[in-house]
Short mmCIF file of C-alpha atoms in Angstrom, two decimals:
data_model
loop_
_atom_site.label_atom_id
_atom_site.label_comp_id
_atom_site.label_asym_id
_atom_site.label_seq_id
_atom_site.Cartn_x
_atom_site.Cartn_y
_atom_site.Cartn_z
CA MET A 225 -17.78 -20.09 0.01
CA THR A 226 -16.95 -23.74 0.28
CA ASN A 227 -19.14 -26.57 2.05
CA ILE A 228 -18.27 -27.00 4.98
CA ASP A 229 -20.99 -26.40 7.15
CA SER A 230 -21.09 -23.83 10.22
CA ASP A 231 -19.46 -26.16 12.78
CA ASN A 232 -17.11 -27.55 11.17
CA SER A 233 -16.32 -23.23 9.85
CA ARG A 234 -16.35 -21.99 13.40
CA GLU A 235 -13.90 -25.30 14.59
CA TRP A 236 -11.22 -24.08 11.63
CA ALA A 237 -11.71 -20.87 12.72
CA ALA A 238 -10.73 -21.76 16.29
CA GLN A 239 -7.95 -23.29 15.47
CA ALA A 240 -6.30 -20.36 13.68
CA TYR A 241 -7.46 -18.16 16.00
CA ALA A 242 -5.14 -19.19 19.47
CA LEU A 243 -2.69 -20.53 16.21
CA LEU A 244 -2.33 -16.67 15.68
CA LYS A 245 -2.54 -16.17 18.88
CA GLN A 246 -0.51 -18.86 20.02
CA ARG A 247 2.46 -17.06 17.13
CA GLN A 248 1.82 -13.39 18.55
CA GLU A 249 2.32 -14.49 22.66
CA GLU A 250 6.11 -15.70 20.59
CA GLN A 251 6.71 -13.20 18.89
CA LYS A 252 6.59 -10.70 21.83
CA GLN A 253 9.22 -13.65 23.48
CA GLU A 254 11.30 -12.64 20.57
CA LEU A 255 11.47 -9.81 20.84
CA LYS A 256 11.13 -9.19 24.35
CA LYS A 257 14.36 -11.40 24.32
CA GLN A 258 16.45 -9.32 20.80
CA GLU A 259 15.62 -6.27 22.59
CA GLU A 260 16.95 -7.98 26.01
CA GLN A 261 20.10 -9.21 23.33
CA LYS A 262 20.77 -5.28 21.97
CA GLN A 263 20.71 -4.40 25.01
CA GLU A 264 23.04 -6.56 26.28
CA LEU A 265 25.09 -5.69 22.67
CA LYS A 266 25.60 -1.98 22.98
CA LYS A 267 26.74 -3.02 27.26
CA GLN A 268 29.53 -4.37 25.54
CA GLU A 269 30.59 -1.73 22.56
CA GLU A 270 29.81 0.84 24.98
CA GLN A 271 33.11 -1.47 27.58
CA LYS A 272 34.95 -1.99 24.24
CA GLN A 273 35.16 1.27 23.25
CA GLU A 274 36.23 2.21 27.11
CA LEU A 275 38.49 -0.09 26.76
CA LYS A 276 40.16 1.37 23.02
CA LYS A 277 39.88 4.76 24.55
CA GLN A 278 42.00 3.76 28.10
CA GLU A 279 44.91 2.36 25.08
CA GLU A 280 43.94 5.41 22.90
CA GLN A 281 45.63 7.96 25.92
CA LYS A 282 48.62 4.45 26.93
CA GLN A 283 48.94 5.00 23.83
CA GLU A 284 49.82 9.06 23.28
CA LEU A 285 51.41 9.35 26.66
CA LYS A 286 53.84 7.10 26.20
CA LYS A 287 53.77 8.64 22.54
CA GLN A 288 54.71 12.74 24.89
CA GLU A 289 57.24 11.01 26.74
CA GLU A 290 59.42 10.03 23.82
CA GLN A 291 58.42 13.64 22.54
CA LYS A 292 60.05 14.54 24.90
CA GLN A 293 63.59 12.68 25.07
CA GLU A 294 63.38 13.22 21.74
CA LEU A 295 64.12 16.61 22.30
CA LYS A 296 66.44 17.10 18.90
CA LYS A 297 63.94 15.94 16.62
CA GLN A 298 61.82 18.71 13.80
CA GLU A 299 59.38 20.56 13.82
CA GLU A 300 58.46 19.32 10.61
CA GLN A 301 58.66 15.17 12.33
CA LYS A 302 54.79 16.99 14.32
CA GLN A 303 53.79 17.85 11.33
CA GLU A 304 54.11 15.13 9.66
CA LEU A 305 53.28 13.12 11.81
CA LYS A 306 49.85 15.59 12.05
CA LYS A 307 49.32 15.27 7.91
CA GLN A 308 49.12 11.30 8.52
CA GLU A 309 46.79 11.08 11.54
CA GLU A 310 44.62 13.70 9.80
CA GLN A 311 44.59 12.03 6.47
CA LYS A 312 43.61 7.81 8.38
CA GLN A 313 41.17 10.25 9.97
CA GLU A 314 39.99 11.40 6.31
CA LEU A 315 40.16 7.25 5.24
CA LYS A 316 37.88 6.88 8.44
CA LYS A 317 35.84 8.70 7.71
CA GLN A 318 35.47 8.16 3.99
CA GLU A 319 35.13 4.38 4.60
CA GLU A 320 32.34 4.65 7.14
CA GLN A 321 30.44 7.01 3.70
CA LYS A 322 30.41 5.05 1.84
CA GLN A 323 29.23 1.56 4.02
CA SER A 324 25.84 4.64 5.13
CA LEU A 325 25.38 3.71 1.61
CA ILE A 326 25.80 0.32 1.16
CA ASP A 327 23.52 -0.14 4.15
CA SER A 328 20.73 2.96 2.90
CA ASP A 329 18.03 1.02 1.73
CA THR A 330 17.74 -1.53 4.63
CA LYS A 331 17.70 1.09 7.05
CA GLU A 332 15.16 3.82 5.27
CA ASN A 333 13.05 -0.17 5.48
CA LEU A 334 13.31 -1.05 8.58
CA GLN A 335 13.38 2.49 9.50
CA SER A 336 10.04 4.62 8.22
CA PHE A 337 8.27 1.87 9.18
CA LYS A 338 9.65 1.07 13.21
CA ASN A 339 6.83 3.97 13.78
CA ILE A 340 3.66 2.17 11.80
CA PRO A 341 2.05 0.31 14.71
CA GLU A 342 1.19 -3.92 13.90
CA PRO A 343 -3.23 -4.61 13.85
CA GLU A 344 -3.18 -6.64 17.37
CA LEU A 345 -5.12 -10.27 16.88
CA GLY A 346 -9.12 -8.90 18.15
CA ASP A 347 -11.74 -10.87 19.66
CA PHE A 348 -12.52 -14.76 18.50
CA ASP A 349 -16.23 -13.05 16.94
CA ASP A 350 -18.16 -13.09 13.09
CA ASN A 351 -15.21 -10.77 11.94
CA PHE A 352 -12.80 -13.42 12.68
CA THR A 353 -14.16 -16.22 12.33
CA TRP A 354 -15.52 -15.33 8.01
CA SER A 355 -12.49 -13.91 7.75
CA ALA A 356 -10.65 -16.75 8.29
CA MET A 357 -12.76 -19.03 6.03
CA VAL A 358 -12.42 -15.79 3.04
CA LEU A 359 -8.78 -16.87 3.59
CA ALA A 360 -9.92 -20.66 3.26
CA SER A 361 -12.28 -20.08 0.05
CA GLN A 362 -8.46 -18.87 -1.68
CA GLY A 363 -7.03 -22.17 -0.71
CA LYS A 364 -5.07 -20.24 2.48
CA ASN A 365 -3.53 -23.60 5.03
CA ILE A 366 -4.95 -21.83 8.99
CA ASN A 367 -0.10 -21.72 9.20
CA GLN A 368 -0.17 -19.44 6.49
CA ILE A 369 -2.74 -17.43 7.85
CA SER A 370 -2.18 -14.26 9.23
CA ILE A 371 -3.19 -10.97 11.53
CA ASP A 372 -2.65 -8.45 9.64
CA GLU A 373 -4.48 -10.14 6.10
CA ILE A 374 -7.39 -10.86 8.85
CA ASP A 375 -7.56 -6.97 10.12
CA TRP A 376 -7.62 -6.10 6.35
CA LEU A 377 -10.61 -8.10 5.08
CA THR A 378 -12.08 -7.28 8.52
CA LYS A 379 -12.24 -4.12 7.51
CA LEU A 380 -13.32 -4.41 4.04
CA ARG A 381 -15.93 -6.03 5.14
CA ARG A 382 -16.60 -3.47 8.28
CA GLY A 383 -15.82 -0.42 5.39
CA LEU A 384 -18.82 -2.19 3.14
CA GLU A 385 -21.92 -3.06 6.07
CA GLU A 386 -22.99 0.23 5.30
CA THR A 387 -24.17 -1.52 1.32
CA ARG A 388 -24.51 -4.50 2.49
CA LYS A 389 -26.78 -2.87 5.55
CA GLY A 390 -29.21 -1.51 2.92
CA PHE A 391 -28.81 -4.73 0.37
CA VAL A 392 -27.96 -8.20 1.51
CA THR A 393 -30.00 -7.86 4.57
CA GLU A 394 -33.86 -7.02 3.27
CA LEU A 395 -32.56 -9.54 -0.28
CA LEU A 396 -32.64 -12.15 2.24
CA ASP A 397 -35.75 -11.60 3.92
CA LYS A 398 -37.40 -11.20 1.07
CA LEU A 399 -36.00 -14.43 0.16
CA GLY A 400 -35.55 -16.34 2.94
CA ASP A 401 -35.26 -19.52 1.99
CA ASP A 402 -37.90 -19.38 -0.33
CA PRO A 403 -37.14 -20.09 -4.22
CA LEU A 404 -36.53 -17.10 -6.15
CA THR A 405 -40.15 -15.66 -8.17
CA PRO A 406 -40.11 -13.12 -10.08
CA GLU A 407 -40.95 -10.68 -8.33
CA SER A 408 -38.10 -11.27 -6.13
CA LEU A 409 -36.46 -10.61 -9.32
CA ASP A 410 -37.96 -7.42 -9.19
CA ASP A 411 -36.95 -6.91 -6.12
CA LEU A 412 -33.59 -7.69 -6.33
CA GLU A 413 -32.99 -5.40 -9.17
CA THR A 414 -34.47 -2.49 -7.12
CA LEU A 415 -31.66 -3.49 -4.53
CA LEU A 416 -28.77 -3.46 -6.96
CA ILE A 417 -29.42 -0.18 -9.08
CA ARG A 418 -30.46 1.22 -4.91
CA ALA A 419 -26.54 0.40 -4.29
CA ASP A 420 -25.23 1.76 -7.34
CA VAL A 421 -24.39 -1.00 -9.29
CA GLY A 422 -25.36 0.42 -12.95
CA ILE A 423 -27.82 -0.39 -14.89
CA ASP A 424 -25.77 -2.09 -16.83
CA SER A 425 -24.51 -3.75 -14.28
CA THR A 426 -27.93 -4.70 -12.75
CA ASP A 427 -29.05 -5.73 -16.17
CA LYS A 428 -27.03 -8.47 -17.33
CA VAL A 429 -27.36 -9.77 -13.18
CA ILE A 430 -30.58 -9.94 -13.86
CA GLY A 431 -30.62 -10.92 -16.89
CA SER A 432 -28.47 -14.11 -15.98
CA LEU A 433 -31.00 -15.28 -13.17
CA ARG A 434 -33.70 -14.62 -15.12
CA LYS A 435 -32.52 -17.00 -17.72
CA LYS A 436 -31.39 -20.22 -15.06
CA LEU A 437 -34.45 -19.41 -13.07
CA ASN A 438 -37.00 -20.76 -16.40
CA GLU A 439 -35.03 -23.69 -16.78
CA GLU A 440 -34.36 -24.29 -12.95
CA VAL A 441 -35.89 -23.73 -9.60
CA VAL A 442 -33.40 -21.09 -7.49
CA GLY A 443 -34.17 -21.65 -4.09
CA GLY A 444 -32.54 -18.55 -1.70
CA GLU A 445 -29.01 -20.17 -1.20
CA ALA A 446 -27.89 -21.43 -3.86
CA GLY A 447 -29.58 -17.09 -5.78
CA ILE A 448 -26.95 -15.72 -3.91
CA LYS A 449 -24.99 -17.60 -4.53
CA PHE A 450 -25.19 -17.27 -8.87
CA LEU A 451 -24.82 -13.32 -8.08
CA LYS A 452 -21.92 -13.51 -6.21
CA LYS A 453 -21.22 -16.24 -9.34
CA GLU A 454 -22.40 -13.28 -11.42
CA LEU A 455 -20.74 -9.50 -9.81
CA LYS A 456 -17.49 -11.90 -9.69
CA LEU A 457 -17.57 -11.77 -13.37
CA ILE A 458 -18.72 -8.55 -13.26
CA ILE A 459 -15.46 -6.62 -12.28
CA ASP A 460 -13.12 -10.09 -13.31
CA LYS A 461 -13.80 -8.87 -16.96
CA PRO A 462 -11.53 -5.45 -17.79
CA ILE A 463 -9.02 -7.24 -15.25
CA LYS A 464 -8.54 -9.64 -17.38
CA ASN A 465 -9.06 -8.23 -20.54
CA SER A 466 -6.17 -6.17 -18.99
CA GLY A 467 -3.80 -8.63 -19.21
CA THR A 468 -2.53 -8.17 -15.69
CA ASP A 469 -4.26 -10.04 -12.38
CA LEU A 470 -1.95 -7.85 -10.16
CA LEU A 471 -0.99 -4.10 -10.70
CA VAL A 472 2.95 -4.24 -9.35
CA PRO A 473 6.09 -2.44 -10.52
CA LYS A 474 7.88 -3.85 -13.06
CA LYS A 475 11.37 -4.91 -12.00
CA GLY A 476 14.00 -3.75 -14.52
CA LYS A 477 12.99 -0.50 -15.58
CA LEU A 478 10.85 2.56 -14.04
CA ASN A 479 7.02 2.52 -13.69
CA VAL A 480 5.48 5.77 -13.89
CA TRP A 481 1.99 5.60 -12.23
CA LEU A 482 -0.15 8.91 -13.52
CA VAL A 483 -2.91 9.87 -10.56
CA VAL A 484 -5.75 11.63 -12.01
CA GLY A 485 -8.98 12.47 -10.46
CA VAL A 486 -11.16 15.78 -8.69
CA ASN A 487 -9.99 17.31 -6.60
CA GLY A 488 -11.65 15.85 -2.87
CA VAL A 489 -11.67 12.12 -4.08
CA GLY A 490 -9.08 11.33 -2.16
CA LYS A 491 -6.58 11.69 -4.76
CA THR A 492 -3.95 12.99 -2.23
CA THR A 493 -3.51 10.65 0.61
CA THR A 494 -4.26 7.45 -2.88
CA ILE A 495 -0.51 8.41 -2.96
CA GLY A 496 1.14 9.03 -0.30
CA LYS A 497 -1.12 5.12 0.57
CA LEU A 498 -0.29 3.99 -2.56
CA ALA A 499 3.56 4.91 -1.61
CA PHE A 500 3.93 3.00 1.29
CA LEU A 501 2.94 -0.11 -0.06
CA SER A 502 5.49 -0.13 -2.03
CA ALA A 503 7.78 1.22 0.18
CA ARG A 504 6.91 -1.92 1.89
CA SER A 505 6.63 -4.29 -0.29
CA ASN A 506 10.70 -3.21 -0.69
CA TYR A 507 9.93 -0.73 -4.19
CA LYS A 508 12.43 2.38 -4.74
CA THR A 509 9.59 4.64 -4.45
CA LEU A 510 9.33 8.63 -5.21
CA ILE A 511 6.97 11.31 -5.45
CA ALA A 512 6.30 13.48 -8.11
CA ALA A 513 4.23 16.84 -6.98
CA ALA A 514 2.54 17.95 -10.02
CA ASP A 515 -1.41 18.88 -8.87
CA THR A 516 0.80 22.66 -8.28
CA PHE A 517 -2.76 24.12 -9.26
CA ARG A 518 -3.78 23.08 -5.46
CA ALA A 519 -1.64 25.29 -2.64
CA ALA A 520 -2.14 22.48 -0.50
CA ALA A 521 -1.35 19.77 -2.50
CA VAL A 522 1.81 19.65 -2.42
CA GLU A 523 2.31 20.66 1.27
CA GLN A 524 0.14 16.96 2.00
CA LEU A 525 1.97 14.87 -0.11
CA LYS A 526 5.36 15.94 2.03
CA VAL A 527 3.82 15.17 4.82
CA TRP A 528 2.80 11.52 3.22
CA GLY A 529 7.06 10.92 2.30
CA GLU A 530 7.59 11.04 5.40
CA ARG A 531 4.66 9.55 7.20
CA SER A 532 6.81 6.18 4.07
CA ASN A 533 9.96 7.75 3.93
CA VAL A 534 9.59 8.22 0.19
CA ASP A 535 10.77 11.04 -0.70
CA VAL A 536 8.61 14.36 -3.17
CA ILE A 537 10.19 15.59 -6.10
CA SER A 538 7.72 20.01 -5.92
CA ASN A 539 8.66 23.46 -7.54
CA GLN A 540 7.40 25.47 -5.45
CA SER A 541 6.97 28.51 -7.91
CA LYS A 542 2.99 29.74 -7.65
CA ASN A 543 1.62 28.12 -10.40
CA ALA A 544 4.43 26.37 -11.57
CA ASP A 545 4.10 23.76 -14.93
CA PRO A 546 3.64 20.66 -13.43
CA ALA A 547 5.48 18.87 -16.95
CA ALA A 548 8.22 20.91 -15.29
CA VAL A 549 8.85 18.68 -12.01
CA VAL A 550 7.22 15.27 -12.86
CA PHE A 551 11.15 16.24 -15.58
CA ASP A 552 13.15 16.96 -12.78
CA ALA A 553 10.78 13.37 -10.81
CA ILE A 554 12.12 11.69 -14.07
CA ASN A 555 15.57 12.84 -13.62
CA SER A 556 15.88 12.02 -10.04
CA ALA A 557 14.29 8.77 -10.53
CA ILE A 558 16.99 7.53 -13.34
CA GLN A 559 20.31 9.11 -10.75
CA ARG A 560 18.60 7.40 -7.75
CA ASN A 561 17.27 3.69 -9.59
CA VAL A 562 14.15 4.16 -8.56
CA ASP A 563 11.73 1.16 -9.03
CA LEU A 564 7.59 3.38 -9.55
CA LEU A 565 7.24 7.28 -10.05
CA LEU A 566 4.29 8.44 -8.78
CA VAL A 567 2.22 11.44 -10.58
CA ASP A 568 -0.02 13.49 -8.25
CA THR A 569 -1.94 15.27 -11.03
CA ALA A 570 -4.27 17.95 -11.51
CA GLY A 571 -7.16 17.06 -9.98
CA ARG A 572 -9.28 19.71 -11.96
CA LEU A 573 -8.32 21.85 -14.80
CA GLN A 574 -11.01 24.46 -16.79
CA THR A 575 -11.34 22.85 -19.68
CA LYS A 576 -11.45 18.21 -20.83
CA ASN A 577 -9.53 20.33 -23.62
CA ASN A 578 -7.04 21.44 -20.73
CA LEU A 579 -6.93 18.16 -18.45
CA MET A 580 -5.37 15.96 -22.35
CA ASP A 581 -3.27 19.08 -23.39
CA GLU A 582 -1.95 18.79 -19.59
CA LEU A 583 -1.76 15.17 -19.42
CA ALA A 584 0.33 14.50 -22.89
CA LYS A 585 2.48 17.59 -22.59
CA ILE A 586 3.41 15.28 -18.95
CA LYS A 587 3.36 12.08 -21.72
CA LYS A 588 5.96 13.91 -23.65
CA ILE A 589 8.14 14.43 -21.41
CA ILE A 590 8.30 10.78 -20.38
CA ASP A 591 8.33 9.08 -23.19
CA LYS A 592 11.39 11.58 -23.90
CA LYS A 593 13.31 11.59 -20.67
CA ALA A 594 12.20 7.41 -20.50
CA PRO A 595 11.71 5.53 -23.43
CA ASN A 596 10.43 2.15 -21.87
CA ALA A 597 9.20 3.32 -19.00
CA SER A 598 5.74 1.26 -18.13
CA ILE A 599 3.74 4.19 -17.87
CA GLU A 600 -0.25 3.04 -16.12
CA SER A 601 -2.65 5.79 -15.86
CA LEU A 602 -5.36 5.25 -12.59
CA LEU A 603 -8.48 7.23 -11.62
CA VAL A 604 -8.99 7.18 -7.78
CA LEU A 605 -12.70 7.40 -7.80
CA ASP A 606 -14.52 8.24 -4.34
CA ALA A 607 -17.67 5.24 -3.65
CA SER A 608 -19.54 7.29 -1.73
CA GLN A 609 -19.93 9.51 -4.92
CA GLY A 610 -21.71 6.61 -5.60
CA GLN A 611 -23.21 7.86 -10.02
CA ASN A 612 -21.50 10.67 -9.78
CA GLY A 613 -17.99 8.61 -9.57
CA LEU A 614 -19.35 7.04 -12.17
CA LYS A 615 -19.36 10.41 -14.16
CA GLN A 616 -16.20 11.71 -13.49
CA ALA A 617 -15.15 8.00 -14.25
CA LYS A 618 -16.36 8.14 -18.12
CA SER A 619 -15.64 11.45 -18.45
CA PHE A 620 -11.19 10.97 -17.43
CA ALA A 621 -11.99 7.17 -19.44
CA LYS A 622 -12.43 10.11 -22.65
CA SER A 623 -9.80 12.11 -22.20
CA ALA A 624 -7.00 11.00 -20.13
CA ASN A 625 -6.52 6.56 -21.28
CA LEU A 626 -7.50 5.07 -18.51
CA SER A 627 -5.27 1.52 -17.93
CA GLY A 628 -6.97 1.06 -14.03
CA ALA A 629 -9.12 2.58 -11.19
CA ILE A 630 -8.76 2.91 -7.05
CA ILE A 631 -12.06 3.75 -5.20
CA THR A 632 -11.34 4.53 -1.36
CA LYS A 633 -14.01 5.50 0.71
CA LEU A 634 -16.47 2.25 1.17
CA ASP A 635 -16.12 2.91 4.22
CA GLY A 636 -18.92 4.27 5.55
CA THR A 637 -20.90 4.80 2.45
CA SER A 638 -23.37 2.76 1.47
CA ARG A 639 -22.69 3.01 -2.54
CA GLY A 640 -19.96 0.52 -2.63
CA GLY A 641 -21.24 -1.14 -5.49
CA VAL A 642 -20.06 0.81 -8.20
CA SER A 643 -17.51 -0.29 -8.26
CA LEU A 644 -18.88 -2.80 -10.31
CA ALA A 645 -20.97 -0.27 -12.37
CA VAL A 646 -16.70 1.18 -13.59
CA ALA A 647 -15.54 -1.93 -14.60
CA GLU A 648 -19.42 -2.89 -16.55
CA GLU A 649 -19.59 0.80 -17.81
CA VAL A 650 -16.59 2.37 -18.17
CA ASN A 651 -14.15 -1.34 -18.52
CA LEU A 652 -12.16 -0.17 -16.29
CA PRO A 653 -10.04 -2.80 -13.68
CA ILE A 654 -10.07 -2.03 -9.81
CA ARG A 655 -6.84 -1.74 -8.87
CA PHE A 656 -6.52 -0.62 -5.19
CA ILE A 657 -9.02 0.31 -3.03
CA GLY A 658 -9.29 1.94 0.55
CA ALA A 659 -11.55 1.42 3.45
CA GLY A 660 -10.45 3.73 6.37
CA GLU A 661 -8.10 6.75 7.06
CA GLY A 662 -4.64 4.76 8.52
CA ILE A 663 -1.62 4.31 5.93
CA LYS A 664 -2.31 1.03 5.84
CA ASP A 665 -5.94 0.74 4.55
CA LEU A 666 -5.44 0.60 1.22
CA ARG A 667 -4.77 -2.74 -0.86
CA PRO A 668 -4.69 -4.36 -4.75
CA PHE A 669 -7.89 -5.58 -5.76
CA ASN A 670 -9.26 -8.75 -4.61
CA SER A 671 -12.54 -9.13 -6.96
CA TYR A 672 -13.75 -13.21 -4.70
CA GLU A 673 -13.08 -10.74 -1.11
CA PHE A 674 -14.79 -7.84 -2.48
CA VAL A 675 -18.13 -9.60 -3.35
CA GLU A 676 -18.01 -11.86 -0.29
CA ALA A 677 -17.65 -8.83 1.61
CA MET A 678 -20.84 -6.62 -0.25
CA LEU A 679 -22.88 -9.92 0.11
CA ALA A 680 -22.31 -11.05 4.04
CA ASP A 681 -24.75 -12.50 5.35
CA LYS A 682 -24.21 -11.86 8.72
#
């Protein structure tokens, strides 16, 4: 991470914690003040409306008195007045509707997340200190650190705890402060394979370590540092080759992300979390429920759509054509000027040919209806499935023209190393990772944070 010694690191983290604690208290006071102001404004508005109502009543009485005195007024005049009043109300209604449309996007963004609890500042413990140091190592200063970032890194570290227990703890016990030996490299090789890092990735790492060991004496701490560097190189390679460090919707055009994966890996849940992340980042988002072969998929997506305030385009007909759903969704996306269309695809079809044919039909529709759209095919993988997940990645890579992977369920599994195997053996850039069940527990992938969390030594 950095060369900051442990005492200075803890002191630095303590300062960061105190600052965040103060900032959180100030935010609470500010929210309280805003609520009081809001109540006062509401009271004033009610008084204003009451005065307006009284004035209208006064005017109405005056008008009635005048009408009473002017007996010669014809019924036509009364009808004309009534007509004018109706027109006035109609114009007012139209103006309110117009204003409502103008403000709808802003109101939706504000309302959609009001029920999502913001993270609270936890205890000043090892998790906070580690998370703060990871952020500092990436160039963040104290004033730039947020509770949200600390919360995510803490979840990531906890999520990879099982992987770390069977890997780093045992590795450090074997290495200690002694220099690396050929025997310790054999132990490391076993641990890497056990963590489902994969044969190819393991061979590459061990080969690099053997070469370094032939050139110089390598202590335990230096060995861990070198291991982190090698693992990060493996994960970063496909990301670098893709030409896109961070996958985000491209502005000024429709972005269509096809989400594929076998049933049970968390595909539908992942789409819901992606929709929340996208909408929260102020991208106009839409979901297409094109997994029409699984009855519960559409209903699940609708629940997630409600949580994220994102509409779901679906077809309730039994065994509806997925391509037809995508056709309707693209039409809707174009009409609404949507930035990102998330497409849920069938989790399992009878053969690979069926899968390819179905995806080909969907892509043909996209090319026809939105020829300038930016298309991504993202594979959702369950980290707990280890080598089975790797086999899925290889199979889908041949059938689905994949452009990236999303790793889910990192929390609670000892097989988090499968991410490296996917990067090395399938050449897939990891785009997002999930480390929790909450709607906010899916984030863009950061290789530095991932490797640090996997190899954290405490």
